[in-house]
Coordinates of C-alpha atoms in Angstrom, one line a residue:
Chain A
M1 CA 26.9 22.3 16.1
P2 CA 27.9 18.6 15.9
P3 CA 28.3 17.2 12.3
L4 CA 25.1 15.8 10.7
E5 CA 24.7 12.0 10.8
A6 CA 22.9 9.5 8.7
Y7 CA 19.4 9.3 10.1
K8 CA 18.7 7.2 13.2
R9 CA 15.8 7.2 15.6
Q10 CA 17.5 8.8 18.5
L11 CA 18.6 11.9 16.6
P12 CA 16.7 15.1 17.4
Y13 CA 16.5 15.9 13.6
T14 CA 15.5 14.1 10.4
Y15 CA 15.8 14.7 6.7
A16 CA 13.3 15.6 4.0
L17 CA 15.2 14.0 1.1
G18 CA 14.8 15.1 -2.4
L19 CA 13.8 18.4 -4.0
Y20 CA 10.0 18.1 -3.6
P21 CA 10.1 16.9 0.0
A22 CA 12.6 19.6 0.9
I23 CA 10.3 22.3 -0.6
Q24 CA 7.3 20.9 1.3
A25 CA 9.2 21.0 4.6
L26 CA 10.0 24.7 3.9
E27 CA 6.4 25.5 3.1
L28 CA 4.7 23.5 5.9
V29 CA 7.1 23.5 8.8
P30 CA 9.6 26.3 8.2
D31 CA 10.2 26.8 11.9
Q32 CA 11.6 23.2 12.1
V33 CA 14.1 23.5 9.2
S34 CA 17.6 24.4 10.4
R35 CA 19.4 24.2 7.0
V36 CA 19.1 22.9 3.5
L37 CA 21.7 20.7 1.8
V38 CA 22.1 21.0 -2.0
H39 CA 24.2 19.3 -4.7
H40 CA 26.0 21.3 -7.4
K41 CA 24.0 19.4 -10.0
L42 CA 20.7 20.8 -8.6
T43 CA 19.3 23.0 -11.4
G44 CA 16.1 24.1 -13.0
E45 CA 12.8 25.7 -11.8
G46 CA 12.5 23.5 -8.8
A47 CA 16.0 24.5 -7.7
Q48 CA 15.1 28.2 -8.1
A49 CA 12.0 27.7 -6.0
L50 CA 14.0 26.0 -3.3
Y51 CA 16.6 28.8 -3.2
A52 CA 13.9 31.5 -3.2
A53 CA 12.1 29.8 -0.2
C54 CA 15.4 29.6 1.7
E55 CA 16.2 33.2 1.1
R56 CA 12.7 34.4 2.1
L57 CA 12.8 32.3 5.3
N58 CA 16.4 33.2 6.0
I59 CA 17.5 29.5 6.1
R60 CA 21.0 28.6 5.2
T61 CA 21.8 26.5 2.1
E62 CA 24.9 24.6 2.0
Q63 CA 26.6 22.7 -0.9
A64 CA 27.3 19.3 0.5
E65 CA 27.6 16.4 -2.0
R66 CA 29.2 13.9 0.3
L67 CA 26.8 14.6 3.2
L68 CA 23.8 14.2 0.8
K69 CA 25.2 10.8 -0.3
R70 CA 25.8 9.8 3.3
V71 CA 22.4 10.7 4.6
S72 CA 20.4 9.4 1.6
G73 CA 22.5 6.4 0.7
K74 CA 22.1 7.4 -2.9
D75 CA 24.2 9.2 -5.6
N76 CA 21.3 11.1 -7.0
C77 CA 19.8 12.9 -4.0
Y78 CA 20.3 16.6 -4.9
A79 CA 18.6 18.3 -2.0
A80 CA 17.6 17.7 1.6
A81 CA 16.0 19.8 4.4
V82 CA 17.3 19.2 7.9
C83 CA 14.3 19.3 10.1
R84 CA 14.0 19.3 13.9
K85 CA 11.7 16.5 15.0
E86 CA 8.6 17.6 16.9
Q87 CA 5.7 15.6 18.3
H88 CA 2.4 17.4 18.5
A89 CA -0.3 17.0 21.1
L90 CA -3.5 15.5 19.6
D91 CA -6.6 17.6 19.5
P92 CA -9.2 16.0 21.8
S93 CA -12.1 17.6 19.9
C94 CA -11.0 16.0 16.6
N95 CA -11.4 12.5 15.1
H96 CA -8.2 10.3 15.6
L97 CA -6.6 7.5 13.8
V98 CA -4.9 5.1 16.2
L99 CA -2.3 2.6 14.9
V100 CA -1.2 -0.1 17.4
N101 CA 2.3 -1.3 16.6
P102 CA 2.5 -0.6 12.9
M103 CA 5.9 -1.9 11.9
D104 CA 6.2 -1.3 8.1
A105 CA 7.7 2.1 7.2
G106 CA 6.2 2.1 3.7
N107 CA 2.7 1.2 5.0
L108 CA 3.0 4.0 7.6
G109 CA 3.9 6.6 5.0
T110 CA 1.0 5.5 2.8
I111 CA -1.4 5.7 5.8
L112 CA -0.3 9.2 6.7
R113 CA -0.9 10.3 3.1
S114 CA -4.4 8.8 3.2
A115 CA -5.1 10.3 6.7
L116 CA -4.4 13.8 5.3
G117 CA -6.5 13.1 2.3
F118 CA -9.5 12.1 4.5
S119 CA -8.9 14.9 7.1
Y120 CA -7.8 12.7 10.0
L121 CA -5.2 15.2 11.2
D122 CA -4.5 13.5 14.6
I123 CA -2.5 10.3 14.5
A124 CA -1.7 8.2 17.6
L125 CA 1.0 5.6 17.3
I126 CA 1.3 3.0 20.0
T127 CA 4.9 1.8 20.5
P128 CA 6.7 -0.3 19.4
C129 CA 6.1 1.1 16.0
A130 CA 7.8 2.2 12.8
D131 CA 9.4 5.7 13.1
S132 CA 7.2 8.4 11.5
F133 CA 10.2 10.6 11.2
E134 CA 12.3 8.1 9.2
P135 CA 13.1 9.7 5.8
S136 CA 11.5 6.8 3.9
V137 CA 8.2 7.4 5.8
I138 CA 8.3 11.1 5.1
R139 CA 8.8 10.3 1.4
A140 CA 6.0 7.6 1.2
S141 CA 3.7 10.1 3.0
M142 CA 4.4 12.6 0.2
G143 CA 5.2 15.1 2.9
A144 CA 1.8 14.6 4.6
V145 CA 3.5 14.0 7.9
F146 CA 4.3 17.7 8.0
S147 CA 0.6 18.6 8.0
L148 CA -0.5 16.1 10.7
R149 CA -0.3 16.0 14.5
V150 CA 1.5 12.7 15.1
K151 CA 2.2 11.5 18.7
E152 CA 3.7 8.3 20.1
F153 CA 2.3 6.6 23.2
A154 CA 3.8 3.9 25.3
S155 CA 0.5 2.0 25.5
F156 CA -3.1 2.3 24.4
D157 CA -4.0 3.2 28.0
A158 CA -1.7 6.1 27.9
Y159 CA -3.4 7.3 24.7
E160 CA -6.9 6.8 26.2
E161 CA -6.0 9.0 29.1
Q162 CA -5.3 12.0 26.8
A163 CA -7.9 11.2 24.1
G164 CA -10.9 12.8 25.8
A165 CA -14.5 11.4 25.7
R166 CA -15.1 9.9 22.3
A167 CA -16.5 6.8 20.4
M168 CA -13.8 4.2 19.9
H169 CA -13.8 1.7 17.0
P170 CA -11.3 -1.2 17.0
F171 CA -11.1 -2.8 13.5
M172 CA -10.9 -6.5 14.1
L173 CA -12.4 -9.9 13.4
S174 CA -14.8 -10.8 16.3
D175 CA -18.3 -12.2 16.8
K176 CA -19.2 -8.8 18.2
A177 CA -17.9 -6.8 15.2
L178 CA -20.4 -5.1 13.0
P179 CA -19.9 -4.4 9.3
L180 CA -18.3 -1.0 8.5
Q181 CA -21.3 0.2 6.5
E182 CA -23.6 -0.4 9.6
V183 CA -21.3 1.3 12.0
V184 CA -20.9 4.5 9.9
K185 CA -24.7 4.9 9.8
Q186 CA -24.5 5.7 13.5
K187 CA -21.2 7.5 13.6
Q188 CA -20.5 9.9 16.3
N189 CA -17.9 12.7 16.5
P190 CA -15.3 12.8 17.8
H191 CA -14.3 9.2 17.3
S192 CA -11.1 7.1 17.0
L193 CA -10.5 4.4 14.4
I194 CA -8.1 1.8 15.8
F195 CA -6.0 -0.6 13.7
G196 CA -3.6 -3.3 14.8
N197 CA -0.3 -4.6 13.5
E198 CA 0.2 -5.8 9.9
G199 CA 0.6 -9.4 10.8
S200 CA -1.3 -10.0 14.0
G201 CA -4.0 -7.3 14.0
L202 CA -5.4 -6.1 17.4
P203 CA -5.3 -8.2 20.6
A204 CA -8.7 -9.7 21.5
S205 CA -8.8 -7.3 24.6
F206 CA -9.7 -4.4 22.3
I207 CA -13.2 -5.7 22.0
Q208 CA -13.8 -3.8 25.3
V209 CA -12.7 -0.4 24.1
G210 CA -15.7 0.2 21.8
Q211 CA -17.9 -1.2 19.0
P212 CA -15.6 -3.4 16.9
V213 CA -15.8 -3.0 13.2
M214 CA -15.1 -5.5 10.4
I215 CA -14.6 -4.5 6.7
E216 CA -17.0 -6.5 4.5
Q217 CA -14.8 -8.8 2.4
S218 CA -14.9 -12.2 0.7
R219 CA -13.8 -15.2 2.7
A220 CA -11.2 -15.9 0.0
V221 CA -8.7 -13.6 1.7
D222 CA -7.6 -13.8 5.4
S223 CA -7.2 -10.0 5.7
L224 CA -6.5 -6.8 3.8
N225 CA -3.3 -4.8 3.7
L226 CA -3.1 -2.4 6.7
A227 CA -2.8 0.7 4.6
V228 CA -5.9 -0.4 2.5
S229 CA -7.9 -1.2 5.7
A230 CA -7.1 2.1 7.3
A231 CA -8.0 4.0 4.1
L232 CA -11.3 2.2 3.8
G233 CA -12.2 3.0 7.4
M234 CA -11.3 6.7 7.2
Y235 CA -13.0 7.2 3.8
S236 CA -16.2 5.4 4.9
F237 CA -16.5 7.5 8.0
L238 CA -15.8 10.7 6.1
V239 CA -18.3 10.2 3.2
R240 CA -21.1 9.0 5.3
Chain B
M1 CA 14.4 -30.3 -18.9
P2 CA 16.7 -27.2 -18.8
P3 CA 18.1 -26.2 -15.4
L4 CA 15.9 -23.8 -13.4
E5 CA 16.9 -20.1 -13.6
A6 CA 16.4 -17.1 -11.3
Y7 CA 13.1 -15.6 -12.3
K8 CA 12.9 -13.3 -15.3
R9 CA 9.8 -12.2 -17.3
Q10 CA 10.5 -14.2 -20.4
L11 CA 10.6 -17.5 -18.5
P12 CA 7.6 -19.8 -19.0
Y13 CA 7.5 -20.5 -15.2
T14 CA 7.7 -18.6 -11.9
Y15 CA 8.2 -19.4 -8.2
A16 CA 5.9 -19.3 -5.3
L17 CA 8.7 -18.6 -2.7
G18 CA 8.3 -19.6 0.9
L19 CA 6.4 -22.3 2.7
Y20 CA 2.9 -20.6 2.8
P21 CA 3.0 -19.4 -0.9
A22 CA 4.1 -22.9 -2.0
I23 CA 1.3 -24.6 -0.2
Q24 CA -1.2 -22.1 -1.7
A25 CA 0.1 -22.8 -5.2
L26 CA -0.4 -26.5 -4.5
E27 CA -4.0 -25.9 -3.3
L28 CA -5.1 -23.4 -5.9
V29 CA -3.3 -24.3 -9.1
P30 CA -2.0 -27.8 -8.7
D31 CA -2.0 -28.4 -12.5
Q32 CA 0.5 -25.6 -12.9
V33 CA 3.0 -26.8 -10.3
S34 CA 5.8 -29.0 -11.9
R35 CA 8.0 -29.5 -8.8
V36 CA 8.6 -28.3 -5.3
L37 CA 12.1 -27.3 -4.0
V38 CA 12.8 -27.8 -0.3
H39 CA 15.7 -27.0 2.1
H40 CA 16.9 -29.6 4.5
K41 CA 16.1 -27.2 7.3
L42 CA 12.4 -27.2 6.4
T43 CA 10.6 -28.8 9.4
G44 CA 7.5 -28.7 11.5
E45 CA 3.8 -28.9 10.8
G46 CA 3.9 -26.7 7.7
A47 CA 6.6 -28.9 6.2
Q48 CA 4.4 -32.0 6.8
A49 CA 1.5 -30.3 5.1
L50 CA 3.7 -29.4 2.1
Y51 CA 5.0 -33.0 1.8
A52 CA 1.5 -34.5 2.2
A53 CA 0.1 -32.2 -0.6
C54 CA 2.9 -33.1 -2.9
E55 CA 2.4 -36.8 -2.3
R56 CA -1.4 -36.6 -2.8
L57 CA -0.9 -34.6 -6.1
N58 CA 2.0 -36.8 -7.2
I59 CA 4.3 -33.7 -7.5
R60 CA 8.0 -34.3 -7.1
T61 CA 9.9 -32.6 -4.1
E62 CA 13.6 -32.0 -4.5
Q63 CA 16.2 -31.0 -1.9
A64 CA 17.9 -28.0 -3.5
E65 CA 19.5 -25.5 -1.1
R66 CA 21.7 -23.8 -3.7
L67 CA 18.8 -23.5 -6.2
L68 CA 16.5 -22.0 -3.5
K69 CA 19.2 -19.4 -2.6
R70 CA 19.7 -18.6 -6.3
V71 CA 16.0 -18.1 -7.2
S72 CA 15.1 -16.3 -3.9
G73 CA 18.2 -14.3 -3.4
K74 CA 18.0 -15.2 0.3
D75 CA 19.5 -17.7 2.7
N76 CA 16.3 -18.4 4.6
C77 CA 13.9 -19.4 1.8
Y78 CA 13.2 -23.0 2.7
A79 CA 10.5 -23.9 0.1
A80 CA 9.4 -22.9 -3.4
A81 CA 6.8 -24.3 -5.9
V82 CA 7.8 -24.1 -9.5
C83 CA 4.7 -22.9 -11.4
R84 CA 3.9 -22.8 -15.1
K85 CA 2.7 -19.3 -16.0
E86 CA -0.8 -19.1 -17.4
Q87 CA -2.8 -16.1 -18.5
H88 CA -6.6 -16.6 -18.2
A89 CA -9.3 -15.1 -20.5
L90 CA -11.4 -12.6 -18.6
D91 CA -15.1 -13.4 -18.1
P92 CA -17.1 -10.9 -20.1
S93 CA -20.1 -11.3 -17.8
C94 CA -18.2 -10.3 -14.7
N95 CA -17.0 -7.0 -13.3
H96 CA -13.4 -6.1 -14.2
L97 CA -10.6 -4.2 -12.6
V98 CA -8.4 -2.5 -15.3
L99 CA -4.9 -1.2 -14.5
V100 CA -3.3 1.0 -17.1
N101 CA 0.5 0.8 -16.8
P102 CA 0.9 0.0 -13.1
M103 CA 4.7 -0.2 -12.6
D104 CA 5.2 -0.9 -8.9
A105 CA 5.3 -4.6 -8.0
G106 CA 4.4 -4.2 -4.4
N107 CA 1.4 -2.0 -5.3
L108 CA 0.3 -4.6 -7.9
G109 CA 0.5 -7.4 -5.3
T110 CA -1.5 -5.4 -2.8
I111 CA -4.1 -4.6 -5.4
L112 CA -4.5 -8.2 -6.4
R113 CA -5.1 -9.1 -2.7
S114 CA -7.8 -6.5 -2.4
A115 CA -9.4 -7.5 -5.7
L116 CA -9.9 -11.1 -4.4
G117 CA -11.2 -9.6 -1.1
F118 CA -13.8 -7.6 -3.0
S119 CA -14.6 -10.3 -5.5
Y120 CA -13.2 -8.6 -8.6
L121 CA -11.9 -11.8 -10.1
D122 CA -11.0 -10.5 -13.5
I123 CA -8.0 -8.2 -13.9
A124 CA -6.9 -6.5 -17.1
L125 CA -3.3 -5.2 -17.2
I126 CA -2.4 -2.7 -20.0
T127 CA 1.3 -3.0 -20.9
P128 CA 3.9 -1.7 -20.2
C129 CA 3.2 -2.8 -16.6
A130 CA 4.7 -4.7 -13.6
D131 CA 4.8 -8.4 -14.1
S132 CA 2.0 -10.2 -12.1
F133 CA 4.0 -13.4 -12.2
E134 CA 7.1 -11.9 -10.5
P135 CA 7.7 -13.7 -7.2
S136 CA 7.5 -10.5 -5.2
V137 CA 4.1 -9.8 -6.6
I138 CA 2.9 -13.3 -5.8
R139 CA 4.1 -12.8 -2.3
A140 CA 2.6 -9.3 -1.8
S141 CA -0.7 -10.7 -3.2
M142 CA -0.6 -13.3 -0.4
G143 CA -1.2 -15.9 -3.2
A144 CA -4.4 -14.1 -4.4
V145 CA -3.0 -14.1 -8.0
F146 CA -3.6 -17.9 -8.1
S147 CA -7.4 -17.3 -7.6
L148 CA -7.8 -14.6 -10.2
R149 CA -8.1 -14.4 -14.0
V150 CA -5.3 -12.0 -14.9
K151 CA -4.6 -11.0 -18.5
E152 CA -2.2 -8.5 -20.2
F153 CA -3.3 -6.4 -23.1
A154 CA -1.1 -4.4 -25.5
S155 CA -3.5 -1.4 -25.3
F156 CA -6.8 -0.3 -23.8
D157 CA -8.4 -0.7 -27.2
A158 CA -7.3 -4.4 -27.3
Y159 CA -8.9 -4.8 -23.9
E160 CA -12.2 -3.1 -24.9
E161 CA -12.6 -5.4 -27.9
Q162 CA -12.7 -8.4 -25.6
A163 CA -14.5 -6.9 -22.6
G164 CA -18.1 -7.2 -23.9
A165 CA -20.8 -4.6 -23.3
R166 CA -20.4 -3.0 -19.9
A167 CA -20.3 0.3 -18.0
M168 CA -16.7 1.7 -17.9
H169 CA -15.5 4.0 -15.1
P170 CA -12.1 5.7 -15.4
F171 CA -10.9 7.0 -12.0
M172 CA -9.4 10.5 -12.8
L173 CA -9.5 14.1 -12.0
S174 CA -11.7 16.0 -14.5
D175 CA -14.4 18.5 -14.6
K176 CA -16.7 15.7 -15.8
A177 CA -15.8 13.4 -13.0
L178 CA -18.5 12.6 -10.4
P179 CA -17.8 11.7 -6.8
L180 CA -17.5 8.0 -6.2
Q181 CA -20.5 7.9 -3.8
E182 CA -22.7 9.4 -6.5
V183 CA -21.6 7.0 -9.2
V184 CA -22.1 3.9 -7.0
K185 CA -25.8 4.9 -6.5
Q186 CA -26.4 4.2 -10.2
K187 CA -24.0 1.3 -10.6
Q188 CA -24.6 -1.2 -13.4
N189 CA -23.3 -4.7 -13.8
P190 CA -21.1 -5.7 -15.5
H191 CA -18.7 -2.8 -15.1
S192 CA -15.0 -2.0 -15.3
L193 CA -13.1 0.2 -12.8
I194 CA -10.1 1.7 -14.6
F195 CA -7.0 3.1 -12.8
G196 CA -3.9 4.8 -14.3
N197 CA -0.2 4.7 -13.5
E198 CA 1.1 5.5 -10.0
G199 CA 2.7 8.8 -11.0
S200 CA 0.8 10.1 -14.0
G201 CA -2.7 8.7 -13.6
L202 CA -4.9 8.1 -16.7
P203 CA -4.4 10.1 -19.9
A204 CA -7.1 12.7 -20.5
S205 CA -8.5 10.7 -23.4
F206 CA -10.1 8.3 -20.9
I207 CA -12.8 10.8 -20.3
Q208 CA -14.5 9.3 -23.4
V209 CA -14.6 5.7 -22.3
G210 CA -17.3 6.2 -19.7
Q211 CA -18.4 8.2 -16.6
P212 CA -15.2 9.4 -14.9
V213 CA -15.1 9.0 -11.1
M214 CA -13.2 11.0 -8.5
I215 CA -12.6 9.8 -4.9
E216 CA -13.8 12.4 -2.4
Q217 CA -10.7 13.8 -0.7
S218 CA -9.2 16.9 0.9
R219 CA -7.3 19.3 -1.3
A220 CA -4.4 18.9 1.0
V221 CA -3.2 15.9 -1.0
D222 CA -2.6 15.7 -4.7
S223 CA -3.6 12.1 -5.0
L224 CA -3.9 8.9 -3.1
N225 CA -1.7 5.8 -3.4
L226 CA -2.8 3.6 -6.3
A227 CA -3.4 0.5 -4.1
V228 CA -5.5 2.7 -1.8
S229 CA -7.6 4.2 -4.7
A230 CA -8.2 0.8 -6.3
A231 CA -9.4 -0.6 -3.0
L232 CA -11.7 2.3 -2.3
G233 CA -13.3 2.0 -5.8
M234 CA -13.8 -1.8 -5.6
Y235 CA -15.1 -1.7 -2.0
S236 CA -17.5 1.2 -2.6
F237 CA -19.0 -0.6 -5.7
L238 CA -19.2 -3.9 -3.7
V239 CA -21.0 -2.6 -0.6
R240 CA -23.5 -0.3 -2.4

């Protein structure tokens, strides 16, 4: 086995950094965890839970202070699960969240956390985009990424080919856009909620993929934060 | 006048860093802008708009490369407006957003942007809390902070004394909490939506200040991001 490296996108594995994320990885995706790194300063109830889970699952723990420092960039990271990266096929019978070129890792993590909270378990990412396996995304998602089916597509067309028949809703400013509260009154399942890049939003061509939606807001702001917009969309479709 | 310093909380002034934030400060709070710092590399249409605004308002511009680098911590910050900090009394006849001990600057900026978007113009911050005048908050708010009445209070009691008669809604997990969509059906104006700290939420004692609210979500997540929760609350009260 080659030595572990600091995370980068082309590696076949990633790290759940920190005690809580490592325990979550062991609970949610035990088949993907190859080993767990620990620091000699790791103590307490959480540490016992981590060791117990590793023993039950027959996963090797390894004291590795320098490696933890190298992969986390921090002196106070006391545990990490080394996880094989796996993309999952989306379920064509479920509702999807589609993010076109999301570039901010923190935003992406927050969106994945909201998606799990609102039961959107299938996430399509259109590249180029932030890396959903990056340790900071895993952390910002509070481990939600381990409970979701996340898949990257090279284009929206490539996504559409695999998505199955469904209602599509691009969130965008347009003369043809209807207010979110109007659209949810006629919601159909399965559906896809589609959001563009943090800065530029969706290209105008997305008007053609389905009924465009706009979130009701004051003219005093140009737009809302992407993680906020995505949460408002998913929540409104869920509770209607 | 003493020399300008890198921003810290005890200073009586702050910086709107960058061309767009500086122009916003000139548009929205011209009375608070004492001077504008510019870099010799600042050119183009935006630069012309900035110079025109300063001339119209009779505000001094000053070429100050080293100062820009010192106050921004960056080499590529080409403009900054120096703004006097001002807290504004809240309007007791309006709806309020109350944040109890929000500690994350990025979250706070995002929340202020959403608040302006959903017409919650009065923001109470209960200390200790992130500093709404910090340049990174101003930036994350996309300048929204200049259009809001933001005031810090040493305690929730101190806020309540000045808030006027109103419905109060703490957002928290509790047996007594009702789902957000139920509560908004009986909404009263004016009201206050109250959110706790990112990690710990609101103390249990907040059950007594008014009808507690919970955001409908799957049990798969412990909680939502604070900026997401605050946006869902404000939006749901707005559109109902």
